[in-house]
């Protein structure tokens, strides 16, 4: 990374939030992808940690001007190598955007920054008697990552994937524009539904900075069942019956 580019990045986010020392950024170069299939990361990268969408916008404008690749990074809990930088450039970490902005008990919505973890979200909504039904696995995953990967997890069959719960997004486009899509609405027919284009885009179309999720009242109780089947076809046939147990249980 050229010295003048590093200087400009530091002028945007501050000296403490630009890390170029390879010894300090090794953990930002990998995720939990299995070693036999993990892409080989480039070491010619700098990790930048912006604090707000405006700083992200300035970073992306600079990257466009200098033709520098940018890899957005969440919690690094994915297992498909999506956040591994395979060429030199900027690893843009969302870890400082970690606030739960509002838990709206009247409208059953939560607004949070993209760098907040799933664990932090669950604690905030459950503290007021509400529930975020999907559980995409590692609670260290960041919310922006859950959205751009359209995470599923063990509850996906019964409660759906993350896409079904996203009601609004704030996104910084690759050209630096900050746009807002959706909001606290169950139905929104205004214009093209670009929000769902961003979901599952894996950070290619923009960097999610804020998310609005739909919530539900907290369940009376939960249980985990381990059921053995003789073959996968029997398991598939019985999936719908298992997922509808809540209709027959008291």
Coordinates of C-alpha atoms in Angstrom, one line a residue:
X1 CA 0.0 0.0 0.0
X2 CA 1.4 3.4 -1.0
X3 CA 2.4 5.7 1.7
X4 CA 0.2 8.5 0.4
X5 CA -2.9 6.2 0.5
X6 CA -2.2 5.2 4.0
X7 CA -1.9 8.9 5.0
X8 CA -5.2 9.6 3.4
X9 CA -6.9 6.7 5.2
X10 CA -5.5 7.9 8.5
X11 CA -6.8 11.3 7.8
X12 CA -10.3 9.8 7.4
X13 CA -10.5 7.4 10.4
X14 CA -7.6 8.4 12.6
X15 CA -4.1 6.9 13.1
X16 CA -5.3 4.3 15.6
X17 CA -7.8 2.8 13.1
X18 CA -5.5 2.0 10.2
X19 CA -3.5 -1.1 10.7
X20 CA -0.8 -2.1 8.2
X21 CA 1.5 -4.3 10.4
X22 CA 1.0 -7.9 9.1
X23 CA 1.5 -9.3 12.6
X24 CA -1.5 -7.4 13.8
X25 CA -3.8 -8.1 10.9
X26 CA -3.4 -11.9 10.5
X27 CA -6.8 -12.6 12.0
X28 CA -8.4 -10.3 9.5
X29 CA -7.1 -12.3 6.6
X30 CA -9.1 -15.5 7.3
X31 CA -12.5 -16.8 8.4
X32 CA -13.5 -20.2 9.5
X33 CA -13.4 -21.8 6.1
X34 CA -11.8 -25.3 6.3
X35 CA -8.1 -25.2 5.5
X36 CA -8.2 -27.6 2.5
X37 CA -10.5 -25.2 0.6
X38 CA -9.6 -21.9 2.2
X39 CA -8.4 -19.3 -0.4
X40 CA -4.8 -18.0 0.1
X41 CA -5.0 -14.4 1.4
X42 CA -2.9 -11.6 0.2
X43 CA -0.5 -10.0 2.7
X44 CA -0.5 -6.7 0.8
X45 CA -3.5 -5.3 2.7
X46 CA -4.3 -2.7 5.2
X47 CA -7.1 -3.0 7.7
X48 CA -9.3 0.1 8.1
X49 CA -11.8 0.5 10.9
X50 CA -14.3 3.4 10.2
X51 CA -16.7 4.6 12.9
X52 CA -19.7 5.7 10.7
X53 CA -21.2 5.6 7.2
X54 CA -19.6 9.0 6.3
X55 CA -16.1 7.6 6.9
X56 CA -17.0 4.5 4.9
X57 CA -18.2 6.7 2.1
X58 CA -14.9 8.6 2.0
X59 CA -12.9 5.4 2.0
X60 CA -14.8 4.0 -0.9
X61 CA -14.5 7.3 -2.9
X62 CA -10.7 7.1 -2.3
X63 CA -10.6 3.5 -3.3
X64 CA -12.5 4.3 -6.5
X65 CA -10.1 7.1 -7.3
X66 CA -7.0 5.0 -6.7
X67 CA -8.5 1.7 -8.1
X68 CA -7.9 -0.1 -4.8
X69 CA -10.0 -3.3 -4.1
X70 CA -12.1 -3.2 -0.9
X71 CA -13.2 -6.2 1.1
X72 CA -15.9 -5.5 3.7
X73 CA -15.5 -7.7 6.8
X74 CA -17.8 -8.6 9.6
X75 CA -17.2 -11.1 12.4
X76 CA -15.3 -13.5 10.2
X77 CA -17.6 -16.4 11.2
X78 CA -18.4 -17.5 7.6
X79 CA -17.1 -20.7 6.2
X80 CA -17.1 -19.9 2.4
X81 CA -14.1 -17.6 2.3
X82 CA -16.1 -14.5 1.5
X83 CA -14.1 -12.1 3.6
X84 CA -10.7 -13.4 2.7
X85 CA -8.7 -10.8 0.6
X86 CA -7.2 -12.7 -2.3
X87 CA -5.5 -9.6 -3.7
X88 CA -3.9 -6.5 -2.3
X89 CA -6.2 -3.8 -1.0
X90 CA -8.3 -2.5 1.9
X91 CA -10.0 -4.8 4.4
X92 CA -12.8 -2.6 5.8
X93 CA -13.9 -3.8 9.2
X94 CA -17.3 -2.9 10.5
X95 CA -16.4 -3.7 14.1
X96 CA -16.7 -0.1 15.4
X97 CA -20.3 0.2 14.2
X98 CA -21.6 -2.0 17.0
X99 CA -24.6 -0.2 18.5
X100 CA -28.1 -1.5 19.1
X101 CA -29.8 1.8 18.2
X102 CA -33.4 1.1 19.2
X103 CA -35.6 -1.8 20.3
X104 CA -39.1 -0.7 19.2
X105 CA -41.6 -2.6 21.4
X106 CA -44.6 -0.9 19.8
X107 CA -43.8 -1.8 16.2
X108 CA -41.8 -5.0 17.0
X109 CA -38.7 -3.8 15.3
X110 CA -35.0 -3.4 16.2
X111 CA -32.6 -1.0 14.6
X112 CA -28.9 -1.8 14.9
X113 CA -25.6 -1.0 13.3
X114 CA -24.1 -3.6 11.0
X115 CA -21.1 -4.3 13.3
X116 CA -23.2 -5.3 16.3
X117 CA -23.1 -9.1 17.0
X118 CA -25.9 -11.5 17.0
X119 CA -25.3 -12.1 20.7
X120 CA -25.7 -8.4 21.4
X121 CA -28.9 -8.3 19.4
X122 CA -30.4 -11.3 21.1
X123 CA -29.6 -10.0 24.6
X124 CA -31.2 -6.6 23.8
X125 CA -34.5 -7.9 22.3
X126 CA -34.9 -10.7 24.9
X127 CA -34.5 -8.3 27.7
X128 CA -37.8 -6.6 26.7
X129 CA -39.7 -9.8 26.1
X130 CA -39.2 -10.0 22.4
X131 CA -37.6 -12.6 20.1
X132 CA -35.5 -12.7 16.9
X133 CA -36.4 -16.1 15.6
X134 CA -33.6 -17.1 13.2
X135 CA -30.3 -18.3 14.7
X136 CA -27.6 -18.5 12.1
X137 CA -25.1 -20.3 14.3
X138 CA -22.1 -18.4 15.8
X139 CA -23.4 -15.5 17.9
X140 CA -20.1 -13.7 17.2
X141 CA -21.4 -13.1 13.7
X142 CA -22.1 -9.4 12.9
X143 CA -25.5 -8.3 11.7
X144 CA -24.4 -6.8 8.4
X145 CA -22.7 -10.1 7.6
X146 CA -25.9 -12.0 8.4
X147 CA -27.8 -9.8 5.9
X148 CA -25.3 -9.8 3.0
X149 CA -24.9 -13.6 3.4
X150 CA -28.7 -14.2 3.9
X151 CA -27.7 -16.5 6.8
X152 CA -29.9 -19.5 7.7
X153 CA -28.9 -21.8 10.5
X154 CA -30.6 -24.6 12.4
X155 CA -33.9 -22.8 12.8
X156 CA -34.2 -22.0 9.0
X157 CA -36.8 -24.7 8.2
X158 CA -39.2 -23.6 11.0
X159 CA -38.6 -19.8 11.1
X160 CA -37.0 -18.9 7.7
X161 CA -33.7 -17.3 6.8
X162 CA -32.6 -13.8 7.6
X163 CA -34.1 -12.3 4.4
X164 CA -37.6 -12.8 5.9
X165 CA -36.8 -10.5 8.9
X166 CA -35.0 -7.6 7.2
X167 CA -37.3 -4.6 6.9
X168 CA -34.8 -1.8 6.3
X169 CA -31.2 -1.2 5.4
X170 CA -28.7 1.7 5.3
X171 CA -26.0 1.0 2.6
X172 CA -23.0 2.7 1.4
X173 CA -22.7 2.1 -2.4
X174 CA -19.3 1.4 -4.0
X175 CA -19.3 4.9 -5.4
X176 CA -19.7 6.4 -1.9
X177 CA -23.4 7.3 -1.9
X178 CA -25.2 6.6 1.4
X179 CA -28.7 5.2 0.7
X180 CA -31.6 4.0 2.8
X181 CA -34.0 1.3 1.8
X182 CA -37.2 0.1 3.5
X183 CA -37.9 0.9 7.2
X184 CA -40.3 0.1 9.9
X185 CA -42.9 -1.1 7.5
X186 CA -44.5 -4.5 7.0
X187 CA -45.5 -3.6 3.5
X188 CA -43.6 -1.1 1.2
X189 CA -44.6 -0.7 -2.4
X190 CA -42.7 2.5 -3.0
X191 CA -40.4 2.1 -6.0
X192 CA -38.2 -0.9 -6.8
X193 CA -37.4 -3.3 -4.0
X194 CA -33.6 -2.7 -4.1
X195 CA -33.3 -3.8 -0.5
X196 CA -33.8 -7.4 -1.3
X197 CA -31.1 -7.1 -4.0
X198 CA -28.7 -6.1 -1.3
X199 CA -29.6 -9.1 0.8
X200 CA -27.4 -12.0 -0.1
X201 CA -25.1 -9.8 -2.3
X202 CA -22.1 -10.7 -0.2
X203 CA -20.9 -7.1 0.0
X204 CA -20.5 -6.8 -3.8
X205 CA -23.2 -4.2 -4.3
X206 CA -22.6 -2.1 -1.2
X207 CA -21.6 -2.1 2.4
X208 CA -24.5 -2.4 4.9
X209 CA -24.1 -0.1 7.8
X210 CA -27.5 -0.2 9.5
X211 CA -30.2 -2.9 9.7
X212 CA -33.9 -2.9 10.8
X213 CA -35.1 -6.4 11.7
X214 CA -38.7 -7.5 12.4
X215 CA -39.2 -9.1 15.9
X216 CA -41.8 -11.3 17.5
X217 CA -43.1 -11.8 21.0
X218 CA -40.9 -14.0 23.1
X219 CA -41.8 -17.7 22.8
X220 CA -43.2 -19.4 25.9
X221 CA -40.6 -22.0 25.7
X222 CA -38.1 -23.8 23.4
X223 CA -36.8 -27.3 23.0
X224 CA -34.2 -29.1 21.0
X225 CA -35.0 -32.5 19.5
X226 CA -32.4 -35.0 18.2
X227 CA -34.2 -37.4 15.9
X228 CA -32.5 -40.4 14.1
X229 CA -33.6 -41.5 10.6
X230 CA -32.7 -44.6 8.6
X231 CA -31.9 -42.5 5.5
X232 CA -32.0 -38.9 4.3
X233 CA -35.2 -39.4 2.3
X234 CA -37.1 -40.2 5.4
X235 CA -35.7 -37.2 7.2
X236 CA -36.8 -34.9 4.3
X237 CA -40.3 -36.4 4.3
X238 CA -40.7 -35.8 8.0
X239 CA -39.3 -32.2 8.0
X240 CA -42.7 -30.6 7.4
X241 CA -44.2 -32.6 10.2
X242 CA -41.5 -31.6 12.7
X243 CA -41.6 -28.0 11.7
X244 CA -45.4 -27.8 12.4
X245 CA -45.2 -29.3 15.9
X246 CA -46.1 -25.9 17.4
X247 CA -49.6 -26.3 15.9
X248 CA -50.3 -29.4 18.0
X249 CA -48.3 -28.9 21.1
X250 CA -50.1 -27.0 24.0

